[in-house]
């Protein structure tokens, strides 16, 4: 039997997210991203298509070198202007019932105490449908926006994230006992103070007393996404992630990545099946090959090479000029998206990839094209390579998802590759069959770890 794949809509509250230049098409509406109705209408469309989650990317800085020119970023609408997805999720929770609401927040941009509170609030309002995409940021400009002199070294950013999660787990999982909330109107007791605990965290970066201000939400800890593809990123995912967004260029690359990550999860004391892998893919569908070719030509007409190159952040000089396209990637300092470069090297084992390879791969990667049945055949190959789901990367809003619902989904459902109805419950229950983190997850060790709240010390 074929197991249904999971499907997320990969989105960003901006003009140009992944496929640059497409906002210029007459039917594209992503330039209306400030209009709430674009997103509420899209949320309803995605629920009609039984998408598992709306997965929002985010950045807190500009792509390119520190202190560099950003004319291309602004001209392209390349993630500037962009808005805070956490604010948008609250509105989307009100107009949806089943779809998950996943958003990106990097460890620089919000103190873990405040972030944990925001997540718990959203999880309450959505009845347990929130997911967090854990990122450590890749933009030098983002580091300077939060008072740092430079982006912290790549592996050290994951050390930072380890502590950040440690604080969050203590707040989400350990600060409130399961039976702390009483709502005893007759007795005048809303909650039992002996079952609510300060966490007294003291670490290299954070000192957090607690307690967590929100009561436990339906999931307590949100479903945890992560997208790092470097060796350190994979080890981080093996420890923390429940879902991983990957982008290898072909099924064989996905096979290698998922096998490595699942082995690392087992080494970390978890099970390989504790992590779901979502491959980023874009679709070009037609009833005939001639129609597919017409669709592809239309997309290529509106593609912006400048946008793709700018998004890579590599090869751009502070004055806005660019290194030659034949420049090898090893000649370019890279403290940002190391995982993508590692994948590109694995795809070119006989030589060091160049900037031209990077641009070409950015434009062409992750495209699944053909008739609905041919697309289904390709998804079977991706699934056999180890993926559990797809992050569907749109070309244009809302058209890419309307087309998916109308032209691709029925064939996937007929062939058992997509579900035909939502299951009830929280997002984690829909994906894994349970509401809370499993006992073998590192966050679970804080359940009941803080005992009764200590008596205050009185100084005379």
Coordinates of C-alpha atoms in Angstrom, one line a residue:
X1 CA 0.0 0.0 0.0
X2 CA 1.1 3.5 -0.8
X3 CA 1.4 5.8 2.2
X4 CA -0.1 9.3 1.7
X5 CA 2.5 12.0 1.6
X6 CA 2.3 15.1 3.8
X7 CA 2.0 18.5 2.0
X8 CA 2.9 22.0 3.2
X9 CA 2.5 25.2 1.4
X10 CA 5.8 27.0 1.5
X11 CA 5.1 30.7 1.9
X12 CA 6.5 34.0 3.0
X13 CA 4.7 37.3 3.8
X14 CA 6.6 39.2 1.1
X15 CA 6.7 40.0 -2.6
X16 CA 9.4 37.6 -3.9
X17 CA 10.2 34.5 -1.8
X18 CA 11.7 31.6 -3.8
X19 CA 10.9 32.0 -7.5
X20 CA 12.0 35.5 -8.2
X21 CA 10.4 37.7 -10.8
X22 CA 7.1 35.8 -10.9
X23 CA 5.3 38.6 -9.0
X24 CA 5.4 40.6 -12.3
X25 CA 3.0 38.2 -14.0
X26 CA -0.5 39.7 -14.6
X27 CA -2.2 36.9 -12.6
X28 CA 0.2 36.9 -9.7
X29 CA -1.0 38.5 -6.4
X30 CA 1.9 38.1 -4.1
X31 CA 2.6 41.8 -4.4
X32 CA -0.7 42.2 -2.4
X33 CA 1.0 40.5 0.6
X34 CA -0.1 43.4 2.9
X35 CA -3.7 42.6 2.3
X36 CA -5.0 40.1 4.9
X37 CA -7.7 38.8 2.6
X38 CA -5.0 37.4 0.3
X39 CA -3.9 35.2 3.1
X40 CA -7.3 34.3 4.6
X41 CA -8.5 33.3 1.1
X42 CA -5.4 31.3 0.5
X43 CA -5.8 29.6 3.9
X44 CA -9.3 28.4 2.9
X45 CA -7.9 27.2 -0.5
X46 CA -5.2 25.2 1.2
X47 CA -7.7 23.6 3.6
X48 CA -9.8 22.6 0.7
X49 CA -6.7 21.0 -0.7
X50 CA -6.1 19.2 2.6
X51 CA -2.6 20.7 3.0
X52 CA -1.1 19.8 6.3
X53 CA 0.4 23.2 7.1
X54 CA 1.0 26.7 5.9
X55 CA 4.8 26.9 6.3
X56 CA 6.0 30.6 6.6
X57 CA 9.6 31.4 6.0
X58 CA 11.1 34.6 7.4
X59 CA 14.2 36.7 7.6
X60 CA 15.4 39.5 9.8
X61 CA 17.9 41.0 7.5
X62 CA 19.1 41.5 4.0
X63 CA 20.8 39.0 1.7
X64 CA 24.3 40.0 0.7
X65 CA 27.5 41.2 2.4
X66 CA 27.6 43.2 5.6
X67 CA 27.3 46.8 4.9
X68 CA 26.7 46.1 1.2
X69 CA 24.4 47.7 -1.3
X70 CA 20.8 46.4 -1.5
X71 CA 19.4 48.0 -4.6
X72 CA 18.9 44.6 -6.3
X73 CA 17.1 43.3 -3.2
X74 CA 14.6 46.2 -3.2
X75 CA 14.2 46.3 -7.0
X76 CA 13.3 42.6 -7.0
X77 CA 11.1 42.8 -3.9
X78 CA 13.4 40.0 -2.6
X79 CA 12.2 39.5 0.9
X80 CA 12.1 43.3 1.4
X81 CA 9.5 44.5 2.1
X82 CA 8.4 41.6 4.3
X83 CA 6.2 41.3 7.4
X84 CA 6.3 39.3 10.6
X85 CA 4.5 35.9 10.1
X86 CA 3.8 35.5 13.9
X87 CA 1.3 38.3 13.7
X88 CA -0.3 36.9 10.6
X89 CA -0.8 33.4 12.2
X90 CA -3.2 34.8 14.8
X91 CA -5.5 36.0 12.0
X92 CA -5.2 32.7 10.1
X93 CA -6.0 30.7 13.2
X94 CA -9.4 32.4 13.3
X95 CA -10.4 31.4 9.8
X96 CA -9.1 27.8 9.7
X97 CA -9.9 24.6 11.5
X98 CA -7.4 21.9 10.6
X99 CA -4.4 23.2 8.7
X100 CA -1.2 23.6 10.6
X101 CA 0.4 27.0 11.1
X102 CA 4.2 26.9 10.9
X103 CA 6.5 29.9 11.1
X104 CA 10.1 30.7 11.2
X105 CA 11.8 32.5 14.0
X106 CA 15.6 32.7 14.5
X107 CA 17.3 32.6 17.8
X108 CA 18.6 36.1 17.5
X109 CA 15.3 37.9 17.0
X110 CA 13.4 37.1 20.2
X111 CA 14.4 36.3 23.8
X112 CA 13.4 32.7 24.5
X113 CA 11.1 33.7 27.4
X114 CA 9.1 36.0 25.2
X115 CA 9.1 33.7 22.2
X116 CA 7.9 30.7 24.3
X117 CA 5.0 32.9 25.5
X118 CA 4.1 33.9 22.0
X119 CA 4.1 30.3 20.8
X120 CA 1.9 29.1 23.6
X121 CA -0.6 31.9 22.9
X122 CA -0.8 30.9 19.3
X123 CA -1.1 27.2 20.2
X124 CA -4.0 28.0 22.5
X125 CA -5.7 30.2 19.9
X126 CA -5.3 27.6 17.1
X127 CA -6.3 24.7 19.3
X128 CA -2.9 23.1 18.9
X129 CA -1.9 23.7 15.3
X130 CA 1.3 25.7 15.7
X131 CA 4.8 24.6 14.4
X132 CA 8.1 26.4 14.8
X133 CA 10.8 26.3 12.1
X134 CA 14.0 26.7 14.1
X135 CA 16.7 28.7 12.3
X136 CA 20.0 30.3 13.4
X137 CA 20.0 32.9 10.6
X138 CA 22.3 33.3 7.7
X139 CA 22.4 37.0 7.1
X140 CA 25.2 39.2 8.4
X141 CA 22.8 42.2 8.2
X142 CA 20.4 40.3 10.6
X143 CA 23.2 40.0 13.2
X144 CA 23.8 43.7 13.1
X145 CA 20.1 44.4 13.4
X146 CA 20.2 42.8 16.8
X147 CA 23.3 44.5 18.1
X148 CA 25.9 41.8 17.2
X149 CA 29.2 42.9 15.5
X150 CA 29.0 40.0 13.1
X151 CA 27.1 36.8 12.4
X152 CA 28.2 34.2 15.0
X153 CA 30.3 31.4 13.5
X154 CA 28.2 28.6 11.9
X155 CA 28.6 25.8 14.4
X156 CA 28.5 28.2 17.4
X157 CA 25.1 29.3 16.2
X158 CA 23.8 25.8 16.7
X159 CA 25.3 25.8 20.2
X160 CA 23.3 29.0 20.9
X161 CA 20.2 27.3 19.5
X162 CA 20.7 24.3 21.8
X163 CA 20.5 26.6 24.9
X164 CA 17.6 28.6 23.4
X165 CA 15.6 25.3 23.1
X166 CA 16.6 24.2 26.5
X167 CA 15.0 27.4 28.0
X168 CA 11.9 26.9 25.9
X169 CA 11.5 23.3 26.8
X170 CA 11.8 24.1 30.5
X171 CA 9.0 26.7 30.1
X172 CA 6.7 24.7 27.8
X173 CA 7.2 21.2 29.4
X174 CA 8.3 21.7 33.0
X175 CA 7.0 25.0 34.4
X176 CA 3.4 23.9 34.7
X177 CA 2.2 20.5 35.9
X178 CA -0.5 18.8 33.9
X179 CA -3.1 19.4 36.6
X180 CA -2.1 22.9 37.7
X181 CA -5.2 24.6 36.2
X182 CA -8.2 24.1 38.4
X183 CA -10.8 26.7 37.3
X184 CA -12.5 26.2 40.7
X185 CA -15.1 29.0 40.9
X186 CA -16.6 27.8 44.1
X187 CA -13.3 27.6 45.9
X188 CA -12.0 30.7 44.3
X189 CA -8.9 29.0 42.9
X190 CA -8.0 29.3 39.2
X191 CA -4.8 27.3 39.5
X192 CA -2.7 25.6 42.1
X193 CA 0.5 27.5 42.9
X194 CA 2.2 24.4 44.2
X195 CA 2.0 22.9 40.7
X196 CA 3.5 25.9 38.8
X197 CA 7.3 26.2 39.0
X198 CA 10.0 28.7 38.3
X199 CA 12.7 27.2 36.0
X200 CA 15.8 29.1 37.3
X201 CA 17.7 28.6 34.1
X202 CA 21.3 30.0 34.1
X203 CA 23.4 29.3 31.0
X204 CA 26.0 30.8 28.8
X205 CA 23.6 33.3 27.1
X206 CA 20.4 33.3 29.2
X207 CA 19.3 33.7 32.7
X208 CA 15.5 33.0 33.1
X209 CA 13.7 32.7 36.3
X210 CA 10.2 31.9 35.2
X211 CA 7.5 30.6 35.6
X212 CA 6.0 30.4 32.1
X213 CA 3.1 32.8 32.0
X214 CA 0.7 30.9 29.8
X215 CA -0.9 27.7 31.0
X216 CA 0.0 24.5 29.0
X217 CA -1.3 24.7 25.5
X218 CA -2.7 21.7 23.6
X219 CA 0.7 20.7 22.3
X220 CA 2.8 22.4 25.0
X221 CA 5.8 22.4 22.7
X222 CA 5.0 23.3 19.1
X223 CA 5.7 20.8 16.3
X224 CA 9.4 21.4 15.6
X225 CA 10.7 22.0 12.1
X226 CA 14.4 22.6 11.1
X227 CA 16.1 23.0 7.8
X228 CA 19.9 22.8 8.3
X229 CA 21.8 20.6 5.8
X230 CA 25.3 20.9 7.1
X231 CA 26.9 18.3 9.3
X232 CA 26.3 20.4 12.4
X233 CA 22.7 21.2 11.2
X234 CA 22.0 17.5 10.8
X235 CA 23.2 16.7 14.3
X236 CA 21.0 19.5 15.6
X237 CA 18.0 18.1 13.8
X238 CA 18.7 14.6 15.0
X239 CA 18.5 15.9 18.6
X240 CA 15.5 18.3 18.3
X241 CA 13.6 18.2 15.1
X242 CA 10.3 16.4 14.4
X243 CA 10.1 17.6 10.8
X244 CA 13.0 18.6 8.5
X245 CA 12.8 20.7 5.3
X246 CA 15.3 19.4 2.8
X247 CA 16.4 20.5 -0.7
X248 CA 18.7 18.0 -2.4
X249 CA 18.6 18.3 -6.2
X250 CA 17.4 14.7 -6.8
X251 CA 16.0 11.6 -5.1
X252 CA 19.4 10.1 -4.6
X253 CA 20.5 13.2 -2.7
X254 CA 17.4 12.9 -0.6
X255 CA 18.1 9.2 0.1
X256 CA 21.6 10.1 1.4
X257 CA 20.4 13.0 3.5
X258 CA 17.4 11.2 5.1
X259 CA 19.5 8.1 5.8
X260 CA 22.3 10.1 7.4
X261 CA 19.8 12.1 9.5
X262 CA 17.8 9.1 10.7
X263 CA 21.0 7.3 11.7
X264 CA 22.0 10.4 13.7
X265 CA 18.6 10.5 15.4
X266 CA 19.1 6.9 16.5
X267 CA 22.5 7.8 17.8
X268 CA 20.9 10.6 19.7
X269 CA 18.5 8.2 21.5
X270 CA 15.5 8.7 19.2
X271 CA 14.0 6.6 16.5
X272 CA 14.5 7.2 12.8
X273 CA 10.8 7.5 12.3
X274 CA 10.6 10.3 14.8
X275 CA 11.5 12.7 12.1
X276 CA 9.5 13.5 9.0
X277 CA 11.3 14.8 5.9
X278 CA 9.8 17.4 3.6
X279 CA 11.4 17.9 0.2
X280 CA 11.0 21.3 -1.4
X281 CA 9.4 20.9 -4.8
X282 CA 7.7 23.1 -7.4
X283 CA 5.2 21.8 -9.9
X284 CA 4.6 22.4 -13.6
X285 CA 1.5 20.4 -14.7
X286 CA -0.2 20.0 -18.1
X287 CA -2.6 17.6 -19.8
X288 CA 0.0 17.1 -22.6
X289 CA 3.7 17.6 -22.9
X290 CA 3.1 20.5 -25.2
X291 CA 1.1 22.2 -22.5
X292 CA 3.8 21.5 -20.0
X293 CA 6.3 23.1 -22.3
X294 CA 4.1 26.2 -22.7
X295 CA 3.7 26.5 -18.9
X296 CA 7.5 26.2 -18.5
X297 CA 8.2 28.8 -21.1
X298 CA 5.7 31.2 -19.4
X299 CA 7.5 30.7 -16.0
X300 CA 10.9 31.2 -17.6
X301 CA 9.8 34.4 -19.2
X302 CA 9.1 36.0 -15.8
X303 CA 12.1 34.4 -14.0
X304 CA 14.7 36.8 -12.7
X305 CA 18.3 35.6 -12.7
X306 CA 19.4 38.6 -10.7
X307 CA 16.9 37.6 -8.0
X308 CA 18.1 34.0 -7.8
X309 CA 21.8 35.2 -7.6
X310 CA 21.0 37.8 -5.0
X311 CA 19.1 35.2 -2.9
X312 CA 22.3 33.1 -2.8
X313 CA 24.2 35.9 -1.0
X314 CA 27.4 34.5 -2.5
X315 CA 29.6 36.4 -4.9
X316 CA 28.1 39.8 -4.2
X317 CA 30.6 42.5 -3.3
X318 CA 29.9 45.4 -0.9
X319 CA 29.5 47.9 -3.9
X320 CA 26.8 45.7 -5.4
X321 CA 29.0 44.2 -8.1
X322 CA 29.5 40.5 -8.5
X323 CA 32.3 38.1 -8.8
X324 CA 32.7 36.3 -12.2
X325 CA 30.3 33.4 -12.7
X326 CA 33.2 30.9 -13.0
X327 CA 34.4 31.7 -9.5
X328 CA 34.7 28.5 -7.5
X329 CA 32.6 28.4 -4.3
X330 CA 35.5 27.4 -2.2
X331 CA 37.1 30.8 -3.0
X332 CA 34.2 32.6 -1.4
X333 CA 33.9 32.9 2.4
X334 CA 30.6 31.4 3.5
X335 CA 29.3 31.6 7.1
X336 CA 25.6 31.4 6.0
X337 CA 23.8 28.6 4.1
X338 CA 26.5 26.0 4.2
X339 CA 24.2 23.1 3.8
X340 CA 23.1 24.1 0.3
X341 CA 26.7 24.4 -0.8
X342 CA 27.4 21.0 0.6
X343 CA 24.5 19.5 -1.4
X344 CA 25.8 21.2 -4.5
X345 CA 29.3 19.7 -4.0
X346 CA 27.8 16.2 -3.6
X347 CA 25.9 16.8 -6.9
X348 CA 29.3 17.7 -8.6
X349 CA 31.8 15.2 -7.1
X350 CA 34.3 15.6 -9.9
X351 CA 34.9 19.4 -9.6
X352 CA 34.3 22.3 -7.3
X353 CA 31.0 24.0 -8.2
X354 CA 31.0 27.6 -9.4
X355 CA 28.7 30.6 -9.0
X356 CA 27.2 29.7 -12.4
X357 CA 26.4 26.2 -11.0
X358 CA 24.8 27.8 -8.0
X359 CA 22.6 30.1 -10.0
X360 CA 21.6 27.4 -12.4
X361 CA 20.7 25.0 -9.5
X362 CA 18.8 27.8 -7.8
X363 CA 16.6 28.3 -10.9
X364 CA 16.2 24.6 -11.9
X365 CA 16.2 22.7 -8.6
X366 CA 13.2 21.0 -7.2
X367 CA 10.9 21.2 -10.3
X368 CA 8.6 18.3 -10.9
X369 CA 6.9 18.6 -14.4
X370 CA 4.6 16.5 -16.4
X371 CA 1.0 15.3 -16.6
X372 CA -0.7 14.5 -13.3
X373 CA 0.2 10.8 -13.6
X374 CA 3.8 11.6 -14.5
X375 CA 4.0 13.9 -11.5
X376 CA 2.6 11.1 -9.3
X377 CA 5.3 8.7 -10.7
X378 CA 8.0 11.2 -9.8
X379 CA 6.6 11.7 -6.3
X380 CA 6.7 7.9 -5.8
X381 CA 10.4 8.0 -6.6
X382 CA 11.0 10.8 -4.1
X383 CA 9.0 8.9 -1.5
X384 CA 11.0 5.7 -2.1
X385 CA 14.1 7.8 -1.5
X386 CA 13.0 8.5 2.1
X387 CA 10.9 11.6 2.1
X388 CA 7.6 11.8 4.0
X389 CA 6.2 15.0 2.6
X390 CA 6.6 17.9 0.3
X391 CA 7.0 21.6 0.9
X392 CA 5.2 22.9 -2.2
X393 CA 7.0 26.0 -3.4
X394 CA 4.7 28.3 -5.3
X395 CA 5.5 30.2 -8.5
X396 CA 2.6 32.6 -8.1
X397 CA -0.1 33.3 -5.5
X398 CA -2.7 32.0 -5.4
X399 CA -2.6 30.3 -8.8
X400 CA 0.0 27.6 -7.9
X401 CA -2.1 26.2 -5.1
X402 CA -5.4 26.5 -7.0
X403 CA -3.8 24.5 -9.8
X404 CA -2.4 21.9 -7.4
X405 CA -5.9 21.4 -5.9
X406 CA -7.6 21.2 -9.3
X407 CA -5.1 19.3 -11.5
X408 CA -2.7 17.4 -9.3
X409 CA -4.5 16.5 -6.0
X410 CA -7.2 14.2 -7.5
X411 CA -4.6 12.0 -9.2
X412 CA -2.5 11.8 -6.0
X413 CA -5.6 10.9 -4.0
X414 CA -6.6 8.2 -6.6
X415 CA -3.2 6.7 -6.3
X416 CA -3.0 6.8 -2.5
X417 CA -0.3 9.5 -2.4
X418 CA -2.5 12.1 -0.7
X419 CA -5.1 11.9 2.0
X420 CA -8.8 12.4 1.3
X421 CA -9.7 13.9 4.7
X422 CA -8.1 15.5 7.7
X423 CA -7.8 13.5 10.9
X424 CA -9.0 15.3 14.1
X425 CA -6.8 16.8 16.8
X426 CA -3.6 18.9 17.1
X427 CA -1.0 19.2 14.3
X428 CA 1.3 16.8 16.1
X429 CA -1.6 14.3 16.4
X430 CA -2.3 14.6 12.7
X431 CA 1.3 14.0 11.8
X432 CA 2.4 11.6 14.5
X433 CA -0.7 10.3 16.3
X434 CA 0.0 12.0 19.6
X435 CA -0.4 15.5 21.0
X436 CA 2.8 15.9 23.0
X437 CA 6.5 15.3 22.6
X438 CA 7.4 11.6 22.9
X439 CA 9.3 10.5 26.0
X440 CA 12.6 10.0 24.0
X441 CA 12.7 13.7 22.9
X442 CA 15.1 15.9 25.0
X443 CA 12.3 18.3 25.8
X444 CA 10.4 15.7 27.6
X445 CA 13.0 15.3 30.4
X446 CA 11.7 18.5 32.0
X447 CA 8.3 17.1 32.7
X448 CA 8.0 17.1 36.5
X449 CA 11.7 18.1 36.8
X450 CA 11.2 21.3 38.9
X451 CA 9.1 19.9 41.8
X452 CA 7.2 22.2 44.0
X453 CA 8.0 25.9 43.8
X454 CA 10.6 26.9 46.5
X455 CA 9.5 29.2 49.3
X456 CA 10.6 32.8 48.8
X457 CA 13.7 33.9 50.7
X458 CA 13.0 36.7 53.1
X459 CA 15.9 39.0 53.8
X460 CA 15.7 41.0 57.1

